[in-house]
mmCIF file of C-alpha atoms in Angstrom:
data_model
loop_
_atom_site.group_PDB
_atom_site.id
_atom_site.type_symbol
_atom_site.label_atom_id
_atom_site.label_comp_id
_atom_site.label_asym_id
_atom_site.label_seq_id
_atom_site.Cartn_x
_atom_site.Cartn_y
_atom_site.Cartn_z
ATOM 1 C CA MET A 292 6.341 -20.795 -18.568
ATOM 2 C CA LEU A 293 6.918 -18.822 -15.185
ATOM 3 C CA THR A 294 9.990 -17.247 -14.444
ATOM 4 C CA ASP A 295 11.485 -16.127 -11.600
ATOM 5 C CA PRO A 296 11.193 -11.953 -11.870
ATOM 6 C CA SER A 297 13.833 -11.973 -8.814
ATOM 7 C CA GLU A 298 16.474 -14.711 -9.630
ATOM 8 C CA GLY A 299 19.888 -14.136 -9.536
ATOM 9 C CA THR A 300 19.206 -10.912 -7.130
ATOM 10 C CA ALA A 301 20.119 -10.305 -3.187
ATOM 11 C CA PHE A 302 16.835 -10.047 -2.055
ATOM 12 C CA PRO A 303 14.765 -11.948 -4.058
ATOM 13 C CA VAL A 304 10.549 -11.241 -4.076
ATOM 14 C CA VAL A 305 9.623 -14.559 -4.818
ATOM 15 C CA ARG A 306 11.439 -17.871 -4.372
ATOM 16 C CA ARG A 307 10.889 -21.362 -6.961
ATOM 17 C CA THR A 308 9.478 -24.227 -5.216
ATOM 18 C CA ALA A 309 8.688 -28.431 -5.451
ATOM 19 C CA VAL A 310 5.345 -28.781 -5.297
ATOM 20 C CA LEU A 311 2.639 -31.862 -5.855
ATOM 21 C CA ARG A 312 -0.256 -30.690 -7.725
ATOM 22 C CA LEU A 313 -3.223 -32.438 -7.699
ATOM 23 C CA GLU A 314 -6.692 -31.736 -10.492
ATOM 24 C CA GLN A 315 -8.718 -33.893 -11.335
ATOM 25 C CA GLY A 316 -7.974 -37.316 -10.252
ATOM 26 C CA ARG A 317 -4.310 -37.264 -11.030
ATOM 27 C CA ALA A 318 -0.647 -36.481 -9.387
ATOM 28 C CA GLU A 319 2.551 -33.896 -11.529
ATOM 29 C CA ALA A 320 5.327 -33.240 -9.345
ATOM 30 C CA CYS A 321 6.222 -29.813 -10.011
ATOM 31 C CA ASP A 322 8.104 -26.092 -8.983
ATOM 32 C CA ASP A 323 6.374 -23.825 -8.310
ATOM 33 C CA LEU A 324 6.530 -20.021 -6.894
ATOM 34 C CA VAL A 325 5.361 -18.532 -3.994
ATOM 35 C CA ILE A 326 5.968 -14.573 -2.976
ATOM 36 C CA GLU A 327 8.988 -14.368 0.100
ATOM 37 C CA GLU A 328 7.629 -12.307 3.304
ATOM 38 C CA VAL A 329 10.213 -10.615 4.658
ATOM 39 C CA PRO A 330 10.947 -9.258 8.115
ATOM 40 C CA VAL A 331 11.016 -5.053 7.518
ATOM 41 C CA ALA A 332 12.255 -2.689 10.255
ATOM 42 C CA LEU A 333 11.987 0.910 9.914
ATOM 43 C CA VAL A 334 14.702 2.506 11.311
ATOM 44 C CA TYR A 335 15.096 6.644 11.864
ATOM 45 C CA ASN A 336 18.344 8.134 12.396
ATOM 46 C CA ARG A 337 19.401 4.558 13.723
ATOM 47 C CA ILE A 338 16.550 3.742 16.154
ATOM 48 C CA SER A 339 13.892 0.967 14.953
ATOM 49 C CA HIS A 340 10.271 2.078 15.348
ATOM 50 C CA ALA A 341 8.674 -0.152 13.436
ATOM 51 C CA VAL A 342 9.375 -4.347 12.020
ATOM 52 C CA MET A 343 6.034 -5.161 9.994
ATOM 53 C CA LEU A 344 6.127 -8.447 7.219
ATOM 54 C CA ALA A 345 5.843 -7.330 3.483
ATOM 55 C CA SER A 346 7.206 -8.676 0.287
ATOM 56 C CA PRO A 347 12.031 -7.194 -0.819
ATOM 57 C CA GLU A 348 10.694 -5.442 -3.116
ATOM 58 C CA ASN A 349 10.370 -0.913 -3.847
ATOM 59 C CA LEU A 350 11.188 -0.829 0.120
ATOM 60 C CA ASP A 351 12.441 3.240 -0.473
ATOM 61 C CA ASP A 352 8.613 3.752 -1.915
ATOM 62 C CA LEU A 353 8.138 1.636 1.819
ATOM 63 C CA GLY A 354 10.078 4.133 3.396
ATOM 64 C CA LEU A 355 8.640 7.494 2.314
ATOM 65 C CA GLY A 356 5.399 6.307 2.227
ATOM 66 C CA PHE A 357 4.999 5.279 5.304
ATOM 67 C CA SER A 358 6.530 8.010 6.973
ATOM 68 C CA LEU A 359 4.037 10.312 4.852
ATOM 69 C CA SER A 360 1.038 8.285 5.572
ATOM 70 C CA GLU A 361 1.773 7.330 9.223
ATOM 71 C CA GLY A 362 2.492 11.330 10.151
ATOM 72 C CA ILE A 363 5.767 11.001 10.973
ATOM 73 C CA LEU A 364 6.796 12.983 8.058
ATOM 74 C CA ALA A 365 5.283 16.058 6.170
ATOM 75 C CA GLY A 366 6.697 16.664 4.014
ATOM 76 C CA PRO A 367 8.528 14.263 1.154
ATOM 77 C CA ASP A 368 11.512 17.102 1.333
ATOM 78 C CA GLU A 369 11.897 16.191 5.108
ATOM 79 C CA LEU A 370 13.390 12.427 4.150
ATOM 80 C CA PHE A 371 17.378 13.672 4.298
ATOM 81 C CA ASP A 372 18.524 10.176 2.486
ATOM 82 C CA ILE A 373 16.851 6.374 2.638
ATOM 83 C CA ALA A 374 19.391 3.248 2.404
ATOM 84 C CA VAL A 375 17.721 -0.395 2.316
ATOM 85 C CA LYS A 376 20.166 -2.786 4.056
ATOM 86 C CA GLU A 377 20.267 -6.419 4.592
ATOM 87 C CA GLY A 378 20.292 -7.287 9.304
ATOM 88 C CA CYS A 379 20.338 -10.763 11.061
ATOM 89 C CA ASP A 380 16.751 -11.791 10.503
ATOM 90 C CA GLY A 381 15.608 -9.332 7.226
ATOM 91 C CA LEU A 382 16.501 -5.727 6.413
ATOM 92 C CA GLU A 383 16.397 -2.696 7.348
ATOM 93 C CA ILE A 384 15.280 1.001 6.157
ATOM 94 C CA HIS A 385 17.602 3.195 7.121
ATOM 95 C CA MET A 386 16.709 7.223 7.246
ATOM 96 C CA ASP A 387 17.672 10.140 7.691
ATOM 97 C CA ILE A 388 14.754 12.921 9.373
ATOM 98 C CA PRO A 389 14.587 16.518 11.399
ATOM 99 C CA LEU A 390 15.542 16.018 14.611
ATOM 100 C CA GLU A 391 11.919 17.612 15.749
ATOM 101 C CA ARG A 392 10.326 14.693 13.371
ATOM 102 C CA PHE A 393 12.698 12.789 15.206
ATOM 103 C CA THR A 394 11.861 13.942 18.633
ATOM 104 C CA ALA A 395 7.976 14.000 17.991
ATOM 105 C CA LEU A 396 8.200 9.927 17.008
ATOM 106 C CA LYS A 397 9.696 8.623 20.174
ATOM 107 C CA ASP A 398 6.908 10.596 22.032
ATOM 108 C CA ARG A 399 4.679 8.860 20.879
ATOM 109 C CA ARG A 400 6.396 5.936 21.938
ATOM 110 C CA ARG A 401 4.548 4.023 19.565
ATOM 111 C CA SER A 402 6.467 0.143 18.566
ATOM 112 C CA MET A 403 4.589 -1.242 16.025
ATOM 113 C CA THR A 404 5.674 -5.365 15.628
ATOM 114 C CA ALA A 405 3.256 -5.455 12.918
ATOM 115 C CA ARG A 406 1.990 -8.550 10.699
ATOM 116 C CA THR A 407 1.311 -8.121 7.553
ATOM 117 C CA GLY A 408 -1.880 -6.401 7.246
ATOM 118 C CA CYS A 409 -2.312 -4.877 11.147
ATOM 119 C CA GLY A 410 -2.597 -1.551 11.231
ATOM 120 C CA LEU A 411 -2.546 -0.842 14.516
ATOM 121 C CA CYS A 412 0.253 -2.494 16.806
ATOM 122 C CA GLY A 413 0.717 -0.077 19.638
ATOM 123 C CA VAL A 414 -1.469 2.423 18.939
ATOM 124 C CA GLU A 415 -2.306 3.215 23.025
ATOM 125 C CA LYS A 416 -5.547 5.191 23.136
ATOM 126 C CA LEU A 417 -8.630 4.612 20.205
ATOM 127 C CA GLU A 418 -8.257 8.399 19.784
ATOM 128 C CA ALA A 419 -4.860 8.467 18.109
ATOM 129 C CA VAL A 420 -5.400 5.808 15.725
ATOM 130 C CA ALA A 421 -7.951 8.505 13.531
ATOM 131 C CA ARG A 422 -4.838 10.852 11.705
ATOM 132 C CA VAL A 423 -6.966 13.012 9.604
ATOM 133 C CA LYS A 424 -7.193 16.976 10.298
ATOM 134 C CA ASP A 425 -7.522 18.173 6.886
ATOM 135 C CA ARG A 426 -10.597 17.644 3.900
ATOM 136 C CA VAL A 427 -8.868 15.656 0.980
ATOM 137 C CA VAL A 428 -9.005 18.143 -1.876
ATOM 138 C CA ARG A 429 -10.890 15.409 -4.757
ATOM 139 C CA GLY A 430 -10.348 17.799 -7.817
ATOM 140 C CA ALA A 431 -12.363 17.540 -10.987
ATOM 141 C CA PRO A 432 -15.320 14.830 -11.190
ATOM 142 C CA VAL A 433 -13.988 10.854 -12.808
ATOM 143 C CA PRO A 434 -15.460 9.301 -15.483
ATOM 144 C CA VAL A 435 -16.795 5.854 -14.483
ATOM 145 C CA GLY A 436 -16.249 4.389 -17.574
ATOM 146 C CA ALA A 437 -12.246 5.455 -16.592
ATOM 147 C CA VAL A 438 -12.886 3.073 -13.613
ATOM 148 C CA THR A 439 -14.023 0.285 -16.118
ATOM 149 C CA ARG A 440 -10.536 1.607 -18.001
ATOM 150 C CA ALA A 441 -8.320 0.715 -15.914
ATOM 151 C CA LEU A 442 -10.279 -2.591 -13.276
ATOM 152 C CA ALA A 443 -9.463 -4.956 -17.554
ATOM 153 C CA GLY A 444 -5.848 -3.819 -17.396
ATOM 154 C CA PHE A 445 -4.942 -4.369 -13.974
ATOM 155 C CA ALA A 446 -4.301 -8.029 -13.908
ATOM 156 C CA GLU A 447 -1.668 -7.347 -16.545
ATOM 157 C CA HIS A 448 -0.050 -4.704 -14.666
ATOM 158 C CA GLN A 449 0.067 -7.449 -11.567
ATOM 159 C CA ARG A 450 3.260 -9.158 -12.189
ATOM 160 C CA LEU A 451 3.950 -10.366 -8.580
ATOM 161 C CA HIS A 452 -0.164 -11.172 -8.975
ATOM 162 C CA ARG A 453 0.329 -13.186 -12.087
ATOM 163 C CA LEU A 454 3.499 -14.889 -10.035
ATOM 164 C CA THR A 455 2.763 -16.718 -7.669
ATOM 165 C CA GLY A 456 -1.595 -14.806 -6.936
ATOM 166 C CA ALA A 457 -0.484 -13.824 -3.472
ATOM 167 C CA VAL A 458 0.009 -10.819 -3.073
ATOM 168 C CA HIS A 459 -2.461 -7.607 -3.191
ATOM 169 C CA GLY A 460 -1.815 -4.732 -6.210
ATOM 170 C CA VAL A 461 -2.959 -0.849 -5.847
ATOM 171 C CA ALA A 462 -2.737 1.520 -8.665
ATOM 172 C CA TRP A 463 -3.077 5.217 -9.419
ATOM 173 C CA VAL A 464 -4.781 5.842 -12.488
ATOM 174 C CA ASP A 465 -5.366 8.978 -14.484
ATOM 175 C CA ARG A 466 -9.817 10.166 -15.257
ATOM 176 C CA ALA A 467 -8.951 8.678 -18.420
ATOM 177 C CA GLY A 468 -8.804 4.926 -16.608
ATOM 178 C CA THR A 469 -4.709 4.645 -17.630
ATOM 179 C CA ILE A 470 -3.337 2.541 -14.692
ATOM 180 C CA THR A 471 0.066 4.974 -14.646
ATOM 181 C CA ALA A 472 1.705 2.870 -11.467
ATOM 182 C CA ILE A 473 1.335 -0.124 -9.623
ATOM 183 C CA ARG A 474 2.602 -1.420 -6.110
ATOM 184 C CA GLU A 475 2.093 -4.900 -5.289
ATOM 185 C CA ASP A 476 2.335 -6.572 -1.565
ATOM 186 C CA VAL A 477 1.489 -9.171 0.427
ATOM 187 C CA GLY A 478 0.137 -6.932 2.899
ATOM 188 C CA ARG A 479 -2.627 -4.487 0.998
ATOM 189 C CA HIS A 480 -1.055 -1.379 3.573
ATOM 190 C CA ASN A 481 2.829 -2.027 1.792
ATOM 191 C CA ALA A 482 1.670 -1.819 -1.682
ATOM 192 C CA LEU A 483 -0.354 2.061 -0.382
ATOM 193 C CA ASP A 484 2.139 2.635 0.717
ATOM 194 C CA LYS A 485 4.530 2.339 -1.701
ATOM 195 C CA LEU A 486 1.952 3.994 -3.756
ATOM 196 C CA ILE A 487 2.230 6.951 -2.333
ATOM 197 C CA GLY A 488 6.204 7.182 -1.173
ATOM 198 C CA TRP A 489 6.045 7.046 -5.399
ATOM 199 C CA MET A 490 3.682 9.284 -5.099
ATOM 200 C CA ALA A 491 5.691 11.498 -3.417
ATOM 201 C CA ARG A 492 8.214 11.715 -4.876
ATOM 202 C CA THR A 493 7.533 11.549 -8.710
ATOM 203 C CA GLY A 494 5.235 14.421 -7.804
ATOM 204 C CA ALA A 495 1.768 12.695 -8.862
ATOM 205 C CA ASP A 496 -0.530 14.941 -8.552
ATOM 206 C CA ALA A 497 -2.849 12.903 -5.706
ATOM 207 C CA THR A 498 -6.119 15.298 -6.806
ATOM 208 C CA ASP A 499 -6.370 14.142 -10.918
ATOM 209 C CA GLY A 500 -6.985 10.524 -10.461
ATOM 210 C CA PHE A 501 -8.164 7.789 -8.503
ATOM 211 C CA VAL A 502 -6.291 5.085 -6.551
ATOM 212 C CA LEU A 503 -7.520 1.035 -7.064
ATOM 213 C CA THR A 504 -6.908 -1.692 -4.746
ATOM 214 C CA SER A 505 -7.747 -5.836 -5.267
ATOM 215 C CA SER A 506 -7.686 -5.381 -1.827
ATOM 216 C CA ARG A 507 -11.627 -4.636 0.520
ATOM 217 C CA ALA A 508 -11.262 -1.044 1.869
ATOM 218 C CA SER A 509 -10.132 -0.991 5.594
ATOM 219 C CA PHE A 510 -10.737 2.296 7.827
ATOM 220 C CA GLU A 511 -6.660 2.321 7.390
ATOM 221 C CA MET A 512 -7.004 2.638 3.626
ATOM 222 C CA VAL A 513 -9.034 5.373 3.693
ATOM 223 C CA GLN A 514 -6.878 6.834 6.256
ATOM 224 C CA LYS A 515 -2.734 7.147 4.630
ATOM 225 C CA ALA A 516 -4.931 7.565 1.214
ATOM 226 C CA ALA A 517 -6.481 10.668 3.383
ATOM 227 C CA VAL A 518 -3.356 11.797 4.418
ATOM 228 C CA ALA A 519 -2.130 11.800 1.845
ATOM 229 C CA GLY A 520 -4.083 14.058 0.309
ATOM 230 C CA ILE A 521 -5.848 11.076 -1.958
ATOM 231 C CA GLY A 522 -9.615 11.981 -3.004
ATOM 232 C CA CYS A 523 -10.816 8.359 -4.219
ATOM 233 C CA LEU A 524 -10.844 5.411 -3.181
ATOM 234 C CA VAL A 525 -12.090 2.127 -5.119
ATOM 235 C CA ALA A 526 -11.255 -1.534 -3.644
ATOM 236 C CA ILE A 527 -11.902 -4.785 -5.187
ATOM 237 C CA SER A 528 -13.741 -5.727 -2.187
ATOM 238 C CA ALA A 529 -15.954 -4.497 0.922
ATOM 239 C CA PRO A 530 -15.605 -1.440 2.471
ATOM 240 C CA THR A 531 -15.669 -1.689 6.851
ATOM 241 C CA ALA A 532 -18.528 0.707 8.339
ATOM 242 C CA LEU A 533 -15.509 2.349 9.769
ATOM 243 C CA ALA A 534 -13.915 2.509 6.389
ATOM 244 C CA VAL A 535 -17.220 5.095 5.057
ATOM 245 C CA ARG A 536 -17.626 6.532 8.829
ATOM 246 C CA LEU A 537 -13.841 8.662 8.208
ATOM 247 C CA ALA A 538 -14.449 8.504 4.311
ATOM 248 C CA GLU A 539 -17.304 10.324 4.559
ATOM 249 C CA GLY A 540 -15.805 12.628 7.505
ATOM 250 C CA CYS A 541 -13.079 13.680 5.628
ATOM 251 C CA GLY A 542 -14.402 14.287 2.241
ATOM 252 C CA LEU A 543 -13.105 10.816 0.803
ATOM 253 C CA THR A 544 -15.275 9.407 -1.985
ATOM 254 C CA LEU A 545 -14.564 5.847 -1.624
ATOM 255 C CA ALA A 546 -16.310 3.566 -3.804
ATOM 256 C CA GLY A 547 -16.195 -0.760 -3.171
ATOM 257 C CA PHE A 548 -17.122 -4.042 -4.912
ATOM 258 C CA ALA A 549 -16.486 -2.280 -8.205
ATOM 259 C CA ARG A 550 -16.580 -5.281 -10.680
ATOM 260 C CA ASP A 551 -16.549 -5.036 -14.036
ATOM 261 C CA GLU A 552 -18.539 -2.253 -15.410
ATOM 262 C CA ARG A 553 -20.357 -1.794 -11.449
ATOM 263 C CA ILE A 554 -19.521 0.052 -9.118
ATOM 264 C CA VAL A 555 -21.330 1.413 -5.008
ATOM 265 C CA VAL A 556 -20.420 4.354 -4.313
ATOM 266 C CA TYR A 557 -19.997 4.792 -0.378
ATOM 267 C CA SER A 558 -18.980 8.307 0.422
ATOM 268 C CA HIS A 559 -19.526 11.807 -0.967
ATOM 269 C CA PRO A 560 -20.614 9.543 -5.154
ATOM 270 C CA GLY A 561 -20.904 12.885 -7.665
ATOM 271 C CA HIS A 562 -17.308 12.853 -7.208
ATOM 272 C CA PHE A 563 -18.263 9.827 -9.993
ATOM 273 C CA ILE A 564 -20.400 11.274 -13.377
ATOM 274 C CA VAL A 565 -21.900 8.109 -16.306
#
């Protein structure tokens, strides 16, 4: 029986709704769970910088991860304080950051009112898109069997996806194939930012494993991973050509079409060992 993991909480992650299920010529009125999609404002030093649609869960991780992957902060120690508050039409993540970082943020003049899955809104010049300055350190090679083991348990770890079927999951996996953390969101970029926030908050070694994502590998997914120092990204779906070029250029190992015992490696294949 489906259960609602957010019943009784201030910010429900899923919501129960009445539906009509049609199957094999039969009609059945029943309840179903749908994922919440909430406007979330990222507020730095009391000034709103970006608004995105996100799942209202692990928002502290989202705020920190977004700040790091977007290059707003250089490290988690620059986030002095963070608090999630209710706004007029959604939620607000309030963050206190150093004055010099806030000044640089204002100078970028990026007002990113983003829809789900949009990560380039507000970028004024194309050259501003690529924020990866240094090559990624990949660490020790990853056995292909570790990907297979992670895939076998991936669905089990995706709690919100099991309930609603409407979210992406992004997991951190060690070289033995054990999923040590997972974050979910309606937006794949948000899910990755949440995971990056968790890694920064817990001090996880970004060279000691790989990221597994239920989505395709877009340019921004590769960019966010590289900025966070993650050396290997494995996607269940396909990459884009721009994502492959960025991964090749910055030293990140990028794999796609991870299904059962198969993966397709698009850049730096020597990082995987059979």
